[in-house]
Tab-separated table of C-alpha atoms and ligand atoms in Angstrom:
chain	number	residue	atom	x	y	z
P	1	UNK	CA	9.453	12.315	0.993
P	2	UNK	CA	9.739	8.403	-0.432
P	3	UNK	CA	11.269	7.427	-3.256
P	4	UNK	CA	12.587	4.636	-5.017
P	5	UNK	CA	15.514	5.547	-7.606
P	6	UNK	CA	16.695	2.826	-10.149
P	7	UNK	CA	15.170	-0.129	-8.122
P	8	UNK	CA	15.667	-3.412	-9.660
P	9	UNK	CA	14.702	-6.524	-7.857
P	10	UNK	CA	15.615	-10.098	-9.133
P	11	UNK	CA	14.004	-13.409	-7.829
P	12	UNK	CA	16.910	-15.622	-8.597
P	13	UNK	CA	17.096	-14.498	-12.648
P	14	UNK	CA	13.546	-13.662	-12.740
P	15	UNK	CA	13.948	-9.765	-13.286
P	16	UNK	CA	10.481	-8.715	-11.097
P	17	UNK	CA	11.741	-4.796	-10.885
P	18	UNK	CA	12.953	-3.517	-13.706
P	19	UNK	CA	15.047	-0.187	-13.156
P	20	UNK	CA	11.960	1.364	-11.463
P	21	UNK	CA	12.305	5.239	-10.251
P	22	UNK	CA	9.124	6.807	-8.448
P	23	UNK	CA	8.362	9.345	-5.899
P	24	UNK	CA	5.740	10.328	-3.448
P	25	UNK	CA	5.590	13.582	-2.313
P	26	UNK	CA	4.020	15.352	0.779
P	27	UNK	CA	0.626	15.095	1.227
P	28	UNK	CA	0.039	12.972	-2.073
P	29	UNK	CA	-1.755	10.137	-3.423
P	30	UNK	CA	0.500	8.167	-5.848
P	31	UNK	CA	-1.560	5.432	-7.757
P	32	UNK	CA	0.637	2.709	-9.104
P	33	UNK	CA	-0.817	0.419	-11.647
P	34	UNK	CA	-0.577	-2.843	-13.517
P	35	UNK	CA	-1.621	-5.802	-14.775
P	36	UNK	CA	-1.069	-9.655	-12.473
P	37	UNK	CA	2.195	-10.094	-11.994
P	38	UNK	CA	3.181	-6.606	-13.113
P	39	UNK	CA	5.246	-6.050	-9.547
P	40	UNK	CA	3.279	-4.223	-7.857
P	41	UNK	CA	3.411	-6.113	-4.658
P	42	UNK	CA	7.552	-6.299	-5.141
P	43	UNK	CA	7.423	-2.431	-5.063
P	44	UNK	CA	5.584	-2.529	-1.715
P	45	UNK	CA	8.109	-5.095	0.342
P	46	UNK	CA	10.957	-3.058	-1.601
P	47	UNK	CA	9.380	0.263	-0.369
P	48	UNK	CA	8.936	-0.806	3.227
P	49	UNK	CA	11.287	-3.421	3.612
P	50	UNK	CA	9.831	-6.220	4.117
P	51	UNK	CA	11.773	-7.579	1.115
P	52	UNK	CA	14.795	-7.758	3.427
P	53	UNK	CA	12.717	-10.220	5.791
P	54	UNK	CA	11.915	-12.361	2.568
P	55	UNK	CA	15.316	-12.005	1.458
P	56	UNK	CA	16.567	-13.303	4.431
P	57	UNK	CA	14.325	-16.007	5.300
P	58	UNK	CA	14.928	-17.376	1.843
P	59	UNK	CA	18.695	-17.114	2.728
P	60	UNK	CA	18.524	-19.170	5.905
P	61	UNK	CA	16.333	-21.834	4.308
P	62	UNK	CA	18.574	-22.229	1.295
P	63	UNK	CA	15.981	-21.060	-0.889
P	64	UNK	CA	15.801	-18.820	-3.885
P	65	UNK	CA	18.234	-15.797	-4.300
P	66	UNK	CA	16.619	-12.558	-4.083
P	67	UNK	CA	18.869	-9.855	-5.089
P	68	UNK	CA	17.946	-5.762	-4.183
P	69	UNK	CA	19.909	-2.965	-6.282
P	70	UNK	CA	19.061	0.678	-6.578
P	71	UNK	CA	17.998	2.629	-3.796
P	72	UNK	CA	14.695	3.897	-1.456
P	73	UNK	CA	15.161	7.113	-0.055
P	74	UNK	CA	12.898	8.935	2.822
P	75	UNK	CA	13.395	12.365	3.147
P	76	UNK	CA	16.273	12.236	0.979
P	77	UNK	CA	18.373	9.613	2.816
P	78	UNK	CA	18.319	6.281	1.983
P	79	UNK	CA	16.954	3.804	4.215
P	80	UNK	CA	17.640	0.699	1.550
P	81	UNK	CA	19.292	-0.742	4.340
P	82	UNK	CA	16.859	-0.313	7.185
P	83	UNK	CA	14.707	-3.337	8.513
P	84	UNK	CA	11.027	-2.876	7.968
P	85	UNK	CA	10.292	-2.452	11.858
P	86	UNK	CA	12.466	0.859	11.928
P	87	UNK	CA	10.763	1.836	8.419
P	88	UNK	CA	7.613	1.574	10.245
P	89	UNK	CA	8.589	3.448	12.876
P	90	UNK	CA	9.755	5.944	10.614
P	91	UNK	CA	5.925	6.488	9.385
P	92	UNK	CA	6.017	3.879	6.271
P	93	UNK	CA	3.616	1.523	6.513
P	94	UNK	CA	2.054	-1.201	4.828
P	95	UNK	CA	-1.227	-2.613	4.568
P	96	UNK	CA	-0.431	-5.544	2.514
P	97	UNK	CA	-2.447	-7.293	-0.233
P	98	UNK	CA	-5.602	-9.745	0.430
P	99	UNK	CA	-5.575	-7.815	4.294
P	100	UNK	CA	-3.772	-10.704	5.695
P	101	UNK	CA	-6.239	-10.046	9.446
P	102	UNK	CA	-5.555	-12.217	12.514
P	103	UNK	CA	-8.675	-14.646	11.704
P	104	UNK	CA	-8.822	-15.480	15.085
P	105	UNK	CA	-8.804	-12.397	16.730
P	106	UNK	CA	-11.466	-9.801	17.004
P	107	UNK	CA	-11.690	-6.386	14.841
P	108	UNK	CA	-10.891	-4.514	18.064
P	109	UNK	CA	-7.853	-6.850	18.952
P	110	UNK	CA	-6.651	-6.720	15.171
P	111	UNK	CA	-6.698	-2.898	15.328
P	112	UNK	CA	-4.644	-2.806	18.524
P	113	UNK	CA	-2.090	-5.426	17.288
P	114	UNK	CA	-1.604	-2.142	14.504
P	115	UNK	CA	-0.945	-0.009	17.455
P	116	UNK	CA	2.397	-1.582	19.194
P	117	UNK	CA	4.267	1.237	18.269
P	118	UNK	CA	1.927	3.749	18.999
P	119	UNK	CA	1.295	5.719	22.565
P	120	UNK	CA	-1.772	4.821	24.791
P	121	UNK	CA	-2.638	8.081	23.816
P	122	UNK	CA	-2.745	7.553	20.323
P	123	UNK	CA	-3.766	4.302	20.335
P	124	UNK	CA	-7.055	5.423	21.674
P	125	UNK	CA	-7.353	8.097	19.569
P	126	UNK	CA	-6.920	6.280	16.329
P	127	UNK	CA	-9.323	3.529	17.200
P	128	UNK	CA	-12.077	6.330	17.516
P	129	UNK	CA	-10.895	7.744	14.334
P	130	UNK	CA	-11.171	4.704	12.612
P	131	UNK	CA	-14.785	3.862	13.867
P	132	UNK	CA	-15.527	7.496	12.523
P	133	UNK	CA	-14.386	6.669	9.415
P	134	UNK	CA	-15.364	3.436	8.886
P	135	UNK	CA	-19.322	3.282	10.811
P	136	UNK	CA	-19.806	0.077	9.874
P	137	UNK	CA	-17.421	-1.384	12.172
P	138	UNK	CA	-18.765	-0.010	15.545
P	139	UNK	CA	-21.272	-2.897	15.669
P	140	UNK	CA	-18.581	-5.069	14.535
P	141	UNK	CA	-16.080	-4.536	17.442
P	142	UNK	CA	-16.033	-7.904	18.580
P	143	UNK	CA	-16.507	-10.328	15.760
P	144	UNK	CA	-13.559	-12.243	14.523
P	145	UNK	CA	-11.653	-11.261	11.298
P	146	UNK	CA	-11.852	-14.671	9.411
P	147	UNK	CA	-16.451	-13.331	9.790
P	148	UNK	CA	-16.129	-10.257	8.077
P	149	UNK	CA	-16.918	-10.036	4.273
P	150	UNK	CA	-14.090	-8.526	2.390
P	151	UNK	CA	-14.996	-5.134	2.441
P	152	UNK	CA	-15.022	-4.921	6.279
P	153	UNK	CA	-11.642	-6.639	6.147
P	154	UNK	CA	-10.280	-4.084	4.256
P	155	UNK	CA	-11.746	-1.335	6.975
P	156	UNK	CA	-10.108	-3.154	9.172
P	157	UNK	CA	-6.735	-3.491	7.313
P	158	UNK	CA	-6.353	0.420	6.670
P	159	UNK	CA	-7.673	0.743	10.225
P	160	UNK	CA	-4.461	-1.372	11.619
P	161	UNK	CA	-2.285	0.664	9.406
P	162	UNK	CA	-3.419	3.752	10.741
P	163	UNK	CA	-2.976	2.526	14.184
P	164	UNK	CA	1.022	2.691	13.466
P	165	UNK	CA	0.976	6.178	12.948
P	166	UNK	CA	1.729	6.294	9.422
P	167	UNK	CA	3.307	9.308	7.342
P	168	UNK	CA	3.306	7.586	4.501
P	169	UNK	CA	0.691	4.866	4.223
P	170	UNK	CA	1.282	1.997	1.182
P	171	UNK	CA	-1.972	0.202	0.216
P	172	UNK	CA	-1.422	-2.878	-1.493
P	173	UNK	CA	-4.495	-3.687	-3.863
P	174	UNK	CA	-6.959	-2.388	-1.143
P	175	UNK	CA	-9.894	-2.987	-3.661
P	176	UNK	CA	-9.268	-6.131	-4.965
P	177	UNK	CA	-12.529	-8.370	-5.369
P	178	UNK	CA	-14.901	-5.845	-3.585
P	179	UNK	CA	-17.692	-4.574	-5.268
P	180	UNK	CA	-18.073	-1.674	-6.769
P	181	UNK	CA	-19.874	0.450	-4.319
P	182	UNK	CA	-17.935	-0.947	-1.653
P	183	UNK	CA	-14.406	0.180	-3.826
P	184	UNK	CA	-16.328	3.533	-3.850
P	185	UNK	CA	-17.126	4.172	0.012
P	186	UNK	CA	-13.024	2.883	0.488
P	187	UNK	CA	-11.662	5.191	-2.025
P	188	UNK	CA	-13.264	7.987	-0.680
P	189	UNK	CA	-11.954	6.958	2.626
P	190	UNK	CA	-8.490	7.116	1.101
P	191	UNK	CA	-9.061	10.428	0.158
P	192	UNK	CA	-10.694	11.400	3.766
P	193	UNK	CA	-7.745	9.993	5.643
P	194	UNK	CA	-5.160	12.113	3.248
P	195	UNK	CA	-6.480	15.114	4.061
P	196	UNK	CA	-7.384	14.663	7.949
P	197	UNK	CA	-3.957	13.013	8.623
P	198	UNK	CA	-1.686	15.055	6.125
P	199	UNK	CA	-0.147	12.285	5.034
P	200	UNK	CA	1.120	10.469	1.603
P	201	UNK	CA	-0.437	7.629	0.047
P	202	UNK	CA	1.082	4.981	-2.269
P	203	UNK	CA	-1.993	2.879	-4.003
P	204	UNK	CA	-1.416	0.511	-6.094
P	205	UNK	CA	-4.216	-1.152	-8.462
P	206	UNK	CA	-4.699	-3.644	-11.286
P	207	UNK	CA	-7.252	-0.984	-12.478
P	208	UNK	CA	-6.915	2.511	-12.536
P	209	UNK	CA	-10.604	3.728	-13.147
P	210	UNK	CA	-11.789	4.358	-9.337
P	211	UNK	CA	-8.709	5.485	-8.141
P	212	UNK	CA	-7.928	7.727	-10.754
P	213	UNK	CA	-10.432	10.502	-9.497
P	214	UNK	CA	-8.534	10.614	-6.002
P	215	UNK	CA	-4.592	10.725	-7.267
P	216	UNK	CA	-2.373	13.184	-7.820
P	217	UNK	CA	0.333	11.365	-9.952
P	218	UNK	CA	0.685	7.610	-11.236
P	219	UNK	CA	2.912	5.280	-12.472
P	220	UNK	CA	1.899	2.794	-14.864
P	221	UNK	CA	4.274	-0.866	-14.425
P	222	UNK	CA	4.092	-3.528	-17.035
P	223	UNK	CA	6.877	-6.498	-16.868
P	224	UNK	CA	8.325	-4.803	-13.760
P	225	UNK	CA	9.107	-1.762	-15.782
P	226	UNK	CA	7.138	2.017	-15.296
P	227	UNK	CA	6.137	2.422	-18.854
P	228	UNK	CA	4.333	5.823	-18.106
P	229	UNK	CA	3.899	8.172	-15.555
P	230	UNK	CA	2.476	11.277	-14.944
P	231	UNK	CA	-0.206	13.744	-13.278
P	232	UNK	CA	-3.698	12.274	-13.219
P	233	UNK	CA	-5.039	15.030	-15.924
P	234	UNK	CA	-1.654	13.889	-17.954
P	235	UNK	CA	-2.562	10.348	-17.842
P	236	UNK	CA	-6.144	10.854	-18.712
P	237	UNK	CA	-5.632	13.154	-22.175
P	238	UNK	CA	-3.239	10.056	-23.192
P	239	UNK	CA	-5.196	8.010	-25.528
P	240	UNK	CA	-2.417	4.986	-25.224
P	241	UNK	CA	-3.200	5.026	-21.140
P	242	UNK	CA	-7.123	5.153	-21.768
P	243	UNK	CA	-7.164	2.351	-24.279
P	244	UNK	CA	-5.379	0.566	-21.715
P	245	UNK	CA	-6.604	1.316	-18.483
P	246	UNK	CA	-9.867	2.774	-18.829
P	247	UNK	CA	-11.128	0.737	-21.898
P	248	UNK	CA	-12.386	3.374	-23.901
P	249	UNK	CA	-10.290	5.101	-26.985
H	1	ATP	P1	-0.866	-9.569	-8.528
H	1	ATP	O1	-1.673	-8.387	-8.880
H	1	ATP	O2	-0.909	-10.504	-8.959
H	1	ATP	O3	-0.531	-9.524	-6.862
H	1	ATP	P2	1.898	-7.815	-8.739
H	1	ATP	O4	1.895	-6.710	-9.917
H	1	ATP	O5	1.611	-7.686	-7.301
H	1	ATP	O6	1.001	-8.990	-9.088
H	1	ATP	P3	4.208	-8.906	-7.927
H	1	ATP	O7	3.730	-10.261	-6.896
H	1	ATP	O8	4.725	-7.623	-7.269
H	1	ATP	O9	3.210	-8.797	-8.809
H	1	ATP	O10	4.932	-10.302	-8.876
H	1	ATP	C1	6.003	-9.718	-10.075
H	1	ATP	C2	6.544	-10.871	-10.711
H	1	ATP	O11	7.795	-11.656	-9.447
H	1	ATP	C3	5.683	-12.183	-11.006
H	1	ATP	O12	6.242	-12.643	-12.076
H	1	ATP	C4	5.762	-13.239	-9.821
H	1	ATP	O13	5.688	-14.282	-10.201
H	1	ATP	C5	7.649	-12.881	-9.279
H	1	ATP	N1	7.313	-13.161	-8.131
H	1	ATP	C6	7.041	-12.639	-6.944
H	1	ATP	N2	7.103	-12.968	-5.591
H	1	ATP	C7	8.199	-14.060	-5.886
H	1	ATP	C8	8.774	-15.232	-5.302
H	1	ATP	N3	8.611	-15.167	-3.841
H	1	ATP	N4	9.481	-16.073	-6.119
H	1	ATP	C9	9.781	-15.852	-7.585
H	1	ATP	N5	9.010	-14.790	-7.981
H	1	ATP	C10	7.909	-14.215	-7.870
């Protein structure tokens, strides 16, 4: 349903995405794995359309020239020129790297902000859903975003994205800086979300290991290019992938 075709992104003359083609079908969880600066966030910004805003801002400020070529398609229709707010309305919702909560707003306010596209009923139901999904948030409802642990912040960030009623949820490094226990809690919740909401999820991470059990298909990025791709089983059976991404050979 969501697809990037021959996507290239340049920051001035620096090639950040090199001819990337990736695809996420209905009800799939797709992984995008790569080291620091491989291009994961650039890809997420390009899929969600936020790259167009960044490009415009840089243009207006006389900053760096950002060039995008190739295509992004939703249900086989190009959305390359569609602005991010309309892509969100169409169901493409980004949960950005480093959570980006409103630190001066409470948990419940952060969730409500995410629900600006939802009806009153949807917002109410989704808040209940988030509290069931992440029971730890129930007693933290009124705590300010800035006073939450990293794991709690990530739960709120995912909850806030769910408030926008996604059809394709983009999770950019949701496990960053979290303990192994919190990582495994979140990964299980991500799978539950996909099953219960029947949505598609694209999740990027540096390390494949914690996410691998829940992905249907995955891409490996190196220096902005997709150097390998396959189903979970195909990649698991590939000795190069094992050595590079699981530390075993
Ligand atoms: P990380 O895991 O560190 O978040 P990433 O895989 O998300 O990395 P990107 O943030 O997409 O990688 O960056 C890809 C490349 O583009 C990097 O070399 C980065 O320095 C560069 N880059 C990202 N944003 C900009 C920008 N606004 N201007 C210039 N270069 C940029």
